Coordinates of C-alpha atoms in Angstrom, one line a residue:
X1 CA -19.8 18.7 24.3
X2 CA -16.7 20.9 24.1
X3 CA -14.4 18.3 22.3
X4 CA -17.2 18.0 19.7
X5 CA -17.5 19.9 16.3
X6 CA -20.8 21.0 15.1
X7 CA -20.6 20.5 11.0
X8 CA -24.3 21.8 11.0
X9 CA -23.1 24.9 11.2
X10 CA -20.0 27.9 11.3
X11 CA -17.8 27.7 8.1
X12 CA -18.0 25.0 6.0
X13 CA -14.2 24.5 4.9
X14 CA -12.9 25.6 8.3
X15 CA -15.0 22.9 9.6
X16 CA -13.8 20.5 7.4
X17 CA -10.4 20.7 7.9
X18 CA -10.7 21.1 11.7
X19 CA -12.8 17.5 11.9
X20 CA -10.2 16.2 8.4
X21 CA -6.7 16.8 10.6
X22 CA -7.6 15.0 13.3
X23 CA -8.8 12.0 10.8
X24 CA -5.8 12.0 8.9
X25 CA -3.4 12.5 11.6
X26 CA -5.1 9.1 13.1
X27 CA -5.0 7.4 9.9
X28 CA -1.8 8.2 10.0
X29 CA -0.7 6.3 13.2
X30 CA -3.3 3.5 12.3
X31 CA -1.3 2.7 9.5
X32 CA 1.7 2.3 11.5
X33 CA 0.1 -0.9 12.6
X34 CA 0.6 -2.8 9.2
X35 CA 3.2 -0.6 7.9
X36 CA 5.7 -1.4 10.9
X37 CA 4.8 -5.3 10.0
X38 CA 5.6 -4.3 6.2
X39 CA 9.1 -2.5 7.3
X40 CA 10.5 -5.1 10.1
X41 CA 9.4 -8.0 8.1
X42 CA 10.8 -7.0 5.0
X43 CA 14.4 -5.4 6.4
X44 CA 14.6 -8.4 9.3
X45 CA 13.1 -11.4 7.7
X46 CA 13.5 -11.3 4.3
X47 CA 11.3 -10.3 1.1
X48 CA 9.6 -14.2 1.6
X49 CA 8.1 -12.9 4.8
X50 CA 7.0 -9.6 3.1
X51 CA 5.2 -11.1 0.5
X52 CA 3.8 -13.4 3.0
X53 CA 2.3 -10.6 4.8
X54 CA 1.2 -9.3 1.4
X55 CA -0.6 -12.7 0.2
X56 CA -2.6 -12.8 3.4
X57 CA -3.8 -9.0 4.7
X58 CA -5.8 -8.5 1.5
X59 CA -8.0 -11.3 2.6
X60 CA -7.9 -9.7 6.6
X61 CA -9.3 -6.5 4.7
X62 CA -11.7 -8.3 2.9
X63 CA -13.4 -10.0 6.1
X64 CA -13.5 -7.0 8.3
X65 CA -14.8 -5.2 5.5
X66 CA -18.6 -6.8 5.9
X67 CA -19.0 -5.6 9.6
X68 CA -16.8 -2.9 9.1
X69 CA -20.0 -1.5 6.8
X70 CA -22.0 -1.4 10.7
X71 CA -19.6 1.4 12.0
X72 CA -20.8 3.2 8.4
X73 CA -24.8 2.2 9.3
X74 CA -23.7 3.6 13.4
X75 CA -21.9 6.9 12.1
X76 CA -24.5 7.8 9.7
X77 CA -27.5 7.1 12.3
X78 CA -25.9 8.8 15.1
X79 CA -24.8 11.5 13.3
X80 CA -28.9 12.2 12.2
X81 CA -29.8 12.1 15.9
X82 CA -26.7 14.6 16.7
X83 CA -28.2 16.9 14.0
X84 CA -31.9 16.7 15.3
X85 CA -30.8 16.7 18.5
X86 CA -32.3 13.3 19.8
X87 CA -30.0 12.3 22.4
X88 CA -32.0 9.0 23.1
X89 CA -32.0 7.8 19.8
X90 CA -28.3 8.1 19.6
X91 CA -27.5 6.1 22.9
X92 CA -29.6 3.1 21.5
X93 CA -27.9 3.3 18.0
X94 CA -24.5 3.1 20.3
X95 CA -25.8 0.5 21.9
X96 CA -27.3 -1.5 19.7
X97 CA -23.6 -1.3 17.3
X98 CA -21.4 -2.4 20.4
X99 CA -23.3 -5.4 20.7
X100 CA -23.7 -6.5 17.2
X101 CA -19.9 -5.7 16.3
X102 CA -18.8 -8.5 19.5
X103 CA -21.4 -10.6 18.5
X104 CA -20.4 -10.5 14.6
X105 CA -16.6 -10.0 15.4
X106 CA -16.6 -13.2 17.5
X107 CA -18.1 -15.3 14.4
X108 CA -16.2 -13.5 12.0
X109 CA -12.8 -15.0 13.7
X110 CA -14.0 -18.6 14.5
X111 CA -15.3 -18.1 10.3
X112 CA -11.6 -17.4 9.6
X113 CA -9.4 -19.9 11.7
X114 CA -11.4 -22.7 9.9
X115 CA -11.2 -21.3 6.7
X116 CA -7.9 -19.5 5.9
X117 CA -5.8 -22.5 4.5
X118 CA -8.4 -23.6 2.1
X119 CA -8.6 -19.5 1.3
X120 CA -5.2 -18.9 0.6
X121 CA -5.1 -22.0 -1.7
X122 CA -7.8 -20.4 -3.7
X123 CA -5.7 -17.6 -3.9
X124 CA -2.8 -19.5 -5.6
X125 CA -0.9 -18.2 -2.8
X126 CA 2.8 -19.4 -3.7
X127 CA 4.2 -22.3 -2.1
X128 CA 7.4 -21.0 -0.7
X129 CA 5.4 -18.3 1.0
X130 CA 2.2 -20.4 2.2
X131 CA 3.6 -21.5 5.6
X132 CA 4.0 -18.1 6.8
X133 CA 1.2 -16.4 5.5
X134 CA -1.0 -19.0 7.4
X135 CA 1.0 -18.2 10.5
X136 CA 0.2 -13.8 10.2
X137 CA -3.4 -14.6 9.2
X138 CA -4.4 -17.0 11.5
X139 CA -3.0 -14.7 14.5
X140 CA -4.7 -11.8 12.6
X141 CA -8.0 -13.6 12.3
X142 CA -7.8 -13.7 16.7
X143 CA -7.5 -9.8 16.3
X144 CA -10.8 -9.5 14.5
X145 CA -13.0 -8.7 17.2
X146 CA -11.1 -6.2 18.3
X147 CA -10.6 -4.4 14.9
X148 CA -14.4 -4.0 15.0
X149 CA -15.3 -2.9 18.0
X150 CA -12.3 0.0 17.1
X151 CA -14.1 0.7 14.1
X152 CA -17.6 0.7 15.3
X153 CA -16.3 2.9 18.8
X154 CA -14.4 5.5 16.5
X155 CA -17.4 5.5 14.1
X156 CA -19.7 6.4 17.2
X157 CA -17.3 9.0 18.0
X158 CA -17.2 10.8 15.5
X159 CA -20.8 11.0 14.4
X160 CA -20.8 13.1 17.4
X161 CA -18.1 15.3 16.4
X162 CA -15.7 14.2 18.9
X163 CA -12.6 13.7 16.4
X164 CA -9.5 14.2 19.2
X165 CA -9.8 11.4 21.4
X166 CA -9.9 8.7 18.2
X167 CA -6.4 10.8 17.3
X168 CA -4.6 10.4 20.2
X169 CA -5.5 6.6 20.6
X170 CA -4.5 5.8 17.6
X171 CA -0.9 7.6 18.1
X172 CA -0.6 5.6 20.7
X173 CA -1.6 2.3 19.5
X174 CA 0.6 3.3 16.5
X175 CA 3.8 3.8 19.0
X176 CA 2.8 0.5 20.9
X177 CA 2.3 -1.5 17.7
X178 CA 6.1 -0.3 16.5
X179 CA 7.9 -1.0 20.1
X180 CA 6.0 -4.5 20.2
X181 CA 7.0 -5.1 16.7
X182 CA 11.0 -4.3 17.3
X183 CA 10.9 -6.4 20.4
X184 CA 9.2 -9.5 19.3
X185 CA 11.2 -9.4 15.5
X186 CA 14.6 -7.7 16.6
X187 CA 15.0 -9.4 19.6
X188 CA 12.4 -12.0 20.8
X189 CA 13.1 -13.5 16.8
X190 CA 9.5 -14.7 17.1
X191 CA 9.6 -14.5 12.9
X192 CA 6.4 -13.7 11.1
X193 CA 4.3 -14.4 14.4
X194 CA 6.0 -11.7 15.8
X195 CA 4.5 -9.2 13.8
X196 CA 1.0 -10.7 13.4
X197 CA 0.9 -10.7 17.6
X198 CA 2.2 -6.8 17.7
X199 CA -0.9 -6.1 15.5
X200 CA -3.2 -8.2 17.7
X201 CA -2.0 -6.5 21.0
X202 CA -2.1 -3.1 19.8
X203 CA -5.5 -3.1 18.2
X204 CA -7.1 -4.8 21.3
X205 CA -5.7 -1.8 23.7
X206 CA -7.2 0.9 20.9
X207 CA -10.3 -0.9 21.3
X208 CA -10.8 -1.4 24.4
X209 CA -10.0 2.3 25.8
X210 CA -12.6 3.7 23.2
X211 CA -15.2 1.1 24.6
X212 CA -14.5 2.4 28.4
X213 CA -14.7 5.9 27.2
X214 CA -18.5 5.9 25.3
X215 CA -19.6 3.3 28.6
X216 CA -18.5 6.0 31.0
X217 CA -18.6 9.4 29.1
X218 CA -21.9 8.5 27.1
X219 CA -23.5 6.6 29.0
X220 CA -25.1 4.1 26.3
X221 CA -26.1 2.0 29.0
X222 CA -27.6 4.3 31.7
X223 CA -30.6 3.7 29.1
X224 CA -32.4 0.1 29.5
X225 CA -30.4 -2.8 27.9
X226 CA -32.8 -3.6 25.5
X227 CA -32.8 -4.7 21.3
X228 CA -34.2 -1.6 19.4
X229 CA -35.1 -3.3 15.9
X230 CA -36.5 -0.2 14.7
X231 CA -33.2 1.4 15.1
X232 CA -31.1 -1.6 14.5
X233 CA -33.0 -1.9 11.5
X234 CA -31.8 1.6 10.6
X235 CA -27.9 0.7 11.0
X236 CA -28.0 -2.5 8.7
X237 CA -30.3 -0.7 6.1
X238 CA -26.8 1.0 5.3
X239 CA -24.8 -0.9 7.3
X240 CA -24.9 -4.4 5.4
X241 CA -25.0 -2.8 1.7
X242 CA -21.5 -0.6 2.8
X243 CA -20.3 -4.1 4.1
X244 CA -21.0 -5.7 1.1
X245 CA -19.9 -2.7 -1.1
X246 CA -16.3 -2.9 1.2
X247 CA -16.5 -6.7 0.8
X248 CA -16.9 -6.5 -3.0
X249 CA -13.9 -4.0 -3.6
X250 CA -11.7 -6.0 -1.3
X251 CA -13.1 -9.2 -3.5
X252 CA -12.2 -7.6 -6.9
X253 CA -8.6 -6.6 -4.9
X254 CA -8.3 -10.4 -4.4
X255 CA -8.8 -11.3 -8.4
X256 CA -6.4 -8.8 -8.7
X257 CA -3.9 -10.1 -6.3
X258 CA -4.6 -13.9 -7.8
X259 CA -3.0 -12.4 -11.0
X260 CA -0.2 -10.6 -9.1
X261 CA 0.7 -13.8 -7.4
X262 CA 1.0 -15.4 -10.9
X263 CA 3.8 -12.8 -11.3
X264 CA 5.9 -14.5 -8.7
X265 CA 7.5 -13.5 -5.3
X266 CA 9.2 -10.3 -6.4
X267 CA 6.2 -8.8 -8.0
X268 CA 3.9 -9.7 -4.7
X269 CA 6.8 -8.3 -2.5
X270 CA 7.0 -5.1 -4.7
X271 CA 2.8 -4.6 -4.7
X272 CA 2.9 -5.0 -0.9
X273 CA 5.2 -2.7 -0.5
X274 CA 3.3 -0.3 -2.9
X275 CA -0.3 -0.8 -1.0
X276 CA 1.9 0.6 1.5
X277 CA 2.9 3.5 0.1
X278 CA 0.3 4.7 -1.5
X279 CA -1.4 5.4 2.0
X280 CA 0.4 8.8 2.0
X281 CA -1.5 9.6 0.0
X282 CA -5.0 7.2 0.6
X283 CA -5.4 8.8 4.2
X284 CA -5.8 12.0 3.5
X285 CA -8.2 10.7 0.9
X286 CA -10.1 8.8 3.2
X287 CA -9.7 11.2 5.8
X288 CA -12.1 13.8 3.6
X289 CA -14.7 10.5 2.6
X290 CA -14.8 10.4 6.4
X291 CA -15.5 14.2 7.2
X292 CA -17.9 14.1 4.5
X293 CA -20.0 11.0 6.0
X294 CA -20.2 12.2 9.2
X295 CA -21.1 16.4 7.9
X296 CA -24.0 14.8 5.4
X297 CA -25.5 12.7 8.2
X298 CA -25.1 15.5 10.7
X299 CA -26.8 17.8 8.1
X300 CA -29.3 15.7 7.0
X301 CA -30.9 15.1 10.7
X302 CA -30.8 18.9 10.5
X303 CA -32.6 19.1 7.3
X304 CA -29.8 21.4 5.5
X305 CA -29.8 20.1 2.3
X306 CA -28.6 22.9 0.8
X307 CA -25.2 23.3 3.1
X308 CA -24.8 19.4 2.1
X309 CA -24.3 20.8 -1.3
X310 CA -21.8 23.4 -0.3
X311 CA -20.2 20.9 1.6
X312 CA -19.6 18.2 -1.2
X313 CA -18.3 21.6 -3.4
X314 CA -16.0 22.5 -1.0
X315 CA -14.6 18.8 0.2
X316 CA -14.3 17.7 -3.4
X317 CA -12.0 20.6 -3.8
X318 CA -10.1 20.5 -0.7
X319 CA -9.2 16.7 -1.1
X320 CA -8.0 16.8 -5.1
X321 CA -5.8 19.7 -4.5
X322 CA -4.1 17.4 -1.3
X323 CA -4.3 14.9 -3.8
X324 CA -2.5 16.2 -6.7
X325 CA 0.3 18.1 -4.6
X326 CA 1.0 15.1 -2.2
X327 CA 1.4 12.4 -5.6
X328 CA 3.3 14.8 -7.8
X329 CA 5.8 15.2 -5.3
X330 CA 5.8 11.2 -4.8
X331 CA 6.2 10.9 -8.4
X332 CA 8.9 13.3 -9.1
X333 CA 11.1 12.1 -5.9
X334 CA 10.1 8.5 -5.1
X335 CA 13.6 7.6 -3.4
X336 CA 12.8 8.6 0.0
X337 CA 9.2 7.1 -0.1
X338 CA 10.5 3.7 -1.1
X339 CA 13.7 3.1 1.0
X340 CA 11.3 3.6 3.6
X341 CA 10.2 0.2 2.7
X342 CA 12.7 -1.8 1.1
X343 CA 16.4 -1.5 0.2
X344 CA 16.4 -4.5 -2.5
X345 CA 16.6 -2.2 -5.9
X346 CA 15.0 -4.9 -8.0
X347 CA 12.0 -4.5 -5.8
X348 CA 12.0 -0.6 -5.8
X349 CA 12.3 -0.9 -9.4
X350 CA 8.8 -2.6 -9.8
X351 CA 7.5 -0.4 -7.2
X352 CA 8.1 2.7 -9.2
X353 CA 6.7 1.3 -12.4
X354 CA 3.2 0.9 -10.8
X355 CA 3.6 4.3 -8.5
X356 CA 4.1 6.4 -12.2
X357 CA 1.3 5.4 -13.5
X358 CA -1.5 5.1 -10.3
X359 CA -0.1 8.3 -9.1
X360 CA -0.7 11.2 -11.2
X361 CA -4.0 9.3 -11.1
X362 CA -5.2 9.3 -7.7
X363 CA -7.2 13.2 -7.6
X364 CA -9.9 10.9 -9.4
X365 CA -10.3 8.0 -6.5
X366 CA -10.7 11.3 -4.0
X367 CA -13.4 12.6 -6.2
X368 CA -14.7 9.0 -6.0
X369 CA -14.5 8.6 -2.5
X370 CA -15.8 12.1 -1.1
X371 CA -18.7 11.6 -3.5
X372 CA -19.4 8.4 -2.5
X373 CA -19.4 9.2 1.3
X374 CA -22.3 11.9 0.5
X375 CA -24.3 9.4 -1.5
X376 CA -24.2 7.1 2.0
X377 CA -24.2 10.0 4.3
X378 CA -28.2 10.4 2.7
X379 CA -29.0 7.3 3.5
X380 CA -28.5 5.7 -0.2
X381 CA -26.5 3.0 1.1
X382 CA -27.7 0.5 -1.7
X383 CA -27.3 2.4 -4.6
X384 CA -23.7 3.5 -3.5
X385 CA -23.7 -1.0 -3.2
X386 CA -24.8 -1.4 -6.8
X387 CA -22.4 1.5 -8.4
X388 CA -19.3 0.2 -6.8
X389 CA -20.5 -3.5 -7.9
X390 CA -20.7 -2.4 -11.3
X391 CA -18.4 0.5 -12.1
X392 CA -15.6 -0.5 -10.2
X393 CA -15.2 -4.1 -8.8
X394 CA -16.8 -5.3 -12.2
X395 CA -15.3 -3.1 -14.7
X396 CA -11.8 -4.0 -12.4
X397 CA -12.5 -7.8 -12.3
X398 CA -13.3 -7.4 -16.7
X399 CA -10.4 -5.4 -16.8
X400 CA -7.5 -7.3 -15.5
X401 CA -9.0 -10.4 -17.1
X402 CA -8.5 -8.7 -20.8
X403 CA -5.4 -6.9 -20.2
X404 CA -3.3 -9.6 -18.5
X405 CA -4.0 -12.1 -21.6
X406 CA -1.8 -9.6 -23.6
X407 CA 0.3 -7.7 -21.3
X408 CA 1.2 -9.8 -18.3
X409 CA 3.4 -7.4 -16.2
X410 CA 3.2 -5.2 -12.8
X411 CA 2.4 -2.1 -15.2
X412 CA -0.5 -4.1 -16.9
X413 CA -1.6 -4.6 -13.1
X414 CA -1.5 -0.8 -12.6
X415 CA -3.3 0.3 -15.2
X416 CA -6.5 -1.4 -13.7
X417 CA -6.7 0.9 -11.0
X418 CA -6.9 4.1 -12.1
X419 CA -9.5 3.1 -15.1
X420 CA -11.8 1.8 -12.9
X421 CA -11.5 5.1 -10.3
X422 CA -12.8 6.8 -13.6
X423 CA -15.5 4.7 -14.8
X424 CA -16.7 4.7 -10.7
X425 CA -16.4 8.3 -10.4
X426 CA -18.3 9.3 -13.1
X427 CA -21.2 7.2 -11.8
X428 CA -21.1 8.2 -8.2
X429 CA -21.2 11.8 -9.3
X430 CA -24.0 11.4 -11.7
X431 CA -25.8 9.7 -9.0
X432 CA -25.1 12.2 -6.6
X433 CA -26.6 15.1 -8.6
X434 CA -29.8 12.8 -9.1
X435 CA -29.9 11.9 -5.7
X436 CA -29.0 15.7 -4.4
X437 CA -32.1 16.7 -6.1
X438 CA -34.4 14.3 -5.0
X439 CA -32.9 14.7 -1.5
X440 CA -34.2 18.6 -1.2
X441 CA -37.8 17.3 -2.8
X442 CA -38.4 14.2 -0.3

């Protein structure tokens, strides 16, 4: 127990940031996994290839999204036996995710070989790039298992506080992911495949060290191999309405990129390239939703209501102010952020339109998120399902619909997203009061 952190109890924001670096740090390296495809794709092969990539990952993200949601339903019910202190219960909720994450991972990628051409037609995916885009996502599609069981084994992990060994996995898959990526695109010239395999490779090592690490350090099968339906019930009571809610956002993200695809191959290239940059300041983001899941769980199974409150307080706070520093200084000096990416100006150009207006935006998606990791973290997976389906993937999908019959342009794009983070953060904290309240009387 010595590499885990107790959130149920010591100080809250200390706590916070100790289990938040680690997160963040790992997000960090994670993201090296599709950024390095972005970077030696777009400076070796070409902005076709980039936008290639582009066309295709949203849809990736929008598969893994459904069983992504059981890592969600594992953390959550792991972290209520870490708080009570029920050790068995724990090992069967481990158990019980491992083998539905193969089981559904394996389906999941057979689902997507078949079905990815007749996908990315829907998509109005543009000719010139629709060659290579099948190539990445059919390769990707082979990686699927893999990028669940990661998900689920890192979810497990760090229910249980154990933030480090997630961290230093992912710096190395992140290292791995870029050497493979140089090898197989500067010199192997395996083309867009190239980059697709690097992913594949690097996120079946992750994956498969975090899997021999709970078998042997956990134990999660020195208990009886056996279906619990009582607790797997548990797990897809939130797991499958997070799945869906991921699903849904990632669905309303596909409307939207149907219209930026109508834009042509510069706009796609330029919004691929932006998705990508505005993870520095996402992960941090996402690194506090994450804390905040895991300290509500943990909290709840200890019956602590009231330090769940304190804790939403203080990681609401925490996250904007990261928020607001990190994209005003990626508004006011872009440069360096963007020739990261690309060094075609035409392309930066349209990348700084949408960054100026999402930007100074993007303190309201971490309000969003951290409040909308509480709302699960208590269990109300379903009504965090039916708020993101209404007051953000369907005021986004309305949204972009209207404004693109008047104002058909990147910028017209980018206002979508920060209206919508408004609209959904308004609900999700309404909800959250509601819900705080009837939480304490339950």
């Amino acid at each position: 127990m010595k590499k885990q952190i107790d959130l149920t109890k010591g100080n809250i924001a200390k706590g916070i940031l100790l289990f938040g670096l680690p997160l963040f740090f790992g997000s960090l390296f994670q993201q090296l996994y599709g950024t390095a495809d972005v970077i030696f794709v777009s400076r070796i092969l070409g902005k076709n290839a980039a936008a290639a990539v582009g066309a295709s990952s949203i849809l990736v993200t929008c598969l893994i999204g459904l069983f992504t949601g059981i890592s969600v339903g594992t953390g959550v019910v792991v972290a209520n036996g870490f708080g009570s202190k029920n050790e068995v219960r724990m090992k069967k909720a481990m158990q019980s995710a491992v083998l539905i994450g193969l089981a559904g991972g394996i389906l999941l990628m057979a689902a997507g070989l078949i079905f990815s051409e007749k996908i990315l037609l829907w998509m109005h995916t543009p000719e010139g790039i629709m060659a290579n885009a099948l190539i990445y996502i059919r390769i990707y599609f082979a990686a699927i298992p893999m990028m669940i069981l990661y998900n689920i084994c890192a979810g497990i992990l760090r229910a249980i506080g154990n933030v480090r060994l997630p961290f230093w996995v992912l710096a190395g898959g992140g290292v791995l992911n870029v050497m493979i990526d140089a090898i197989f695109l500067k010199y192997l010239h395996l083309g867009i495949a190239g980059a697709a395999f690097a992913t594949l490779i690097s996120q079946g090592v992750t994956a498969v060290v975090l899997l021999v690490f709970i078998i042997r350090n956990e134990k999660i099968f020195a208990i009886r191999l056996a279906i619990d339906w009582e607790i797997i019930g548990s797990i897809l009571k939130i797991g499958i309405p997070s799945g869906i809610q991921s699903v849904l956002l990632t669905l309303s993200n596909l409307v939207v990129q149907y219209h930026i695809n109508k834009l042509g191959e510069d706009s796609i290239a330029a919004f691929t390239i932006y998705f990508k940059a505005e993870n520095v300041i996402y992960m941090p983001i996402l690194a506090f939703g994450q804390v905040m899941l895991t300290f509500t769980g943990q909290n709840i199974g200890a019956f602590n209501m009231q330090r769940v409150k304190k804790g939403v307080v203080q990681c609401n706070l925490l996250s904007a102010a990261v928020t607001i520093c990190l994209a005003g200084l990626f508004t006011v000096f872009p440069s360096f952020l963007l020739e990261i990416f690309s060094k075609e100006k035409e392309i930066n150009k349209l990348v700084l339109e949408i960054i100026q207006i999402t930007f100074p935006c993007y303190f309201i998606y971490s309000i969003m998120e951290v409040t909308s990791s509480a709302v699960r973290g208590m269990g109300k997976a379903l009504p965090s399902l039916v708020i993101m389906l209404l007051a953000l993937c369907g005021s986004r999908i309305l949204l972009i619909q209207w404004v693109t019959q008047y104002w058909n342009s990147v910028r017209a794009v980018a206002v979508v997203y920060p209206v919508t983070w408004l609209i959904a953060a308004i609900c999700f904290l309404g909800y959250y009061h509601y819900c705080s309240i009837y939480v304490c009387n339950d």
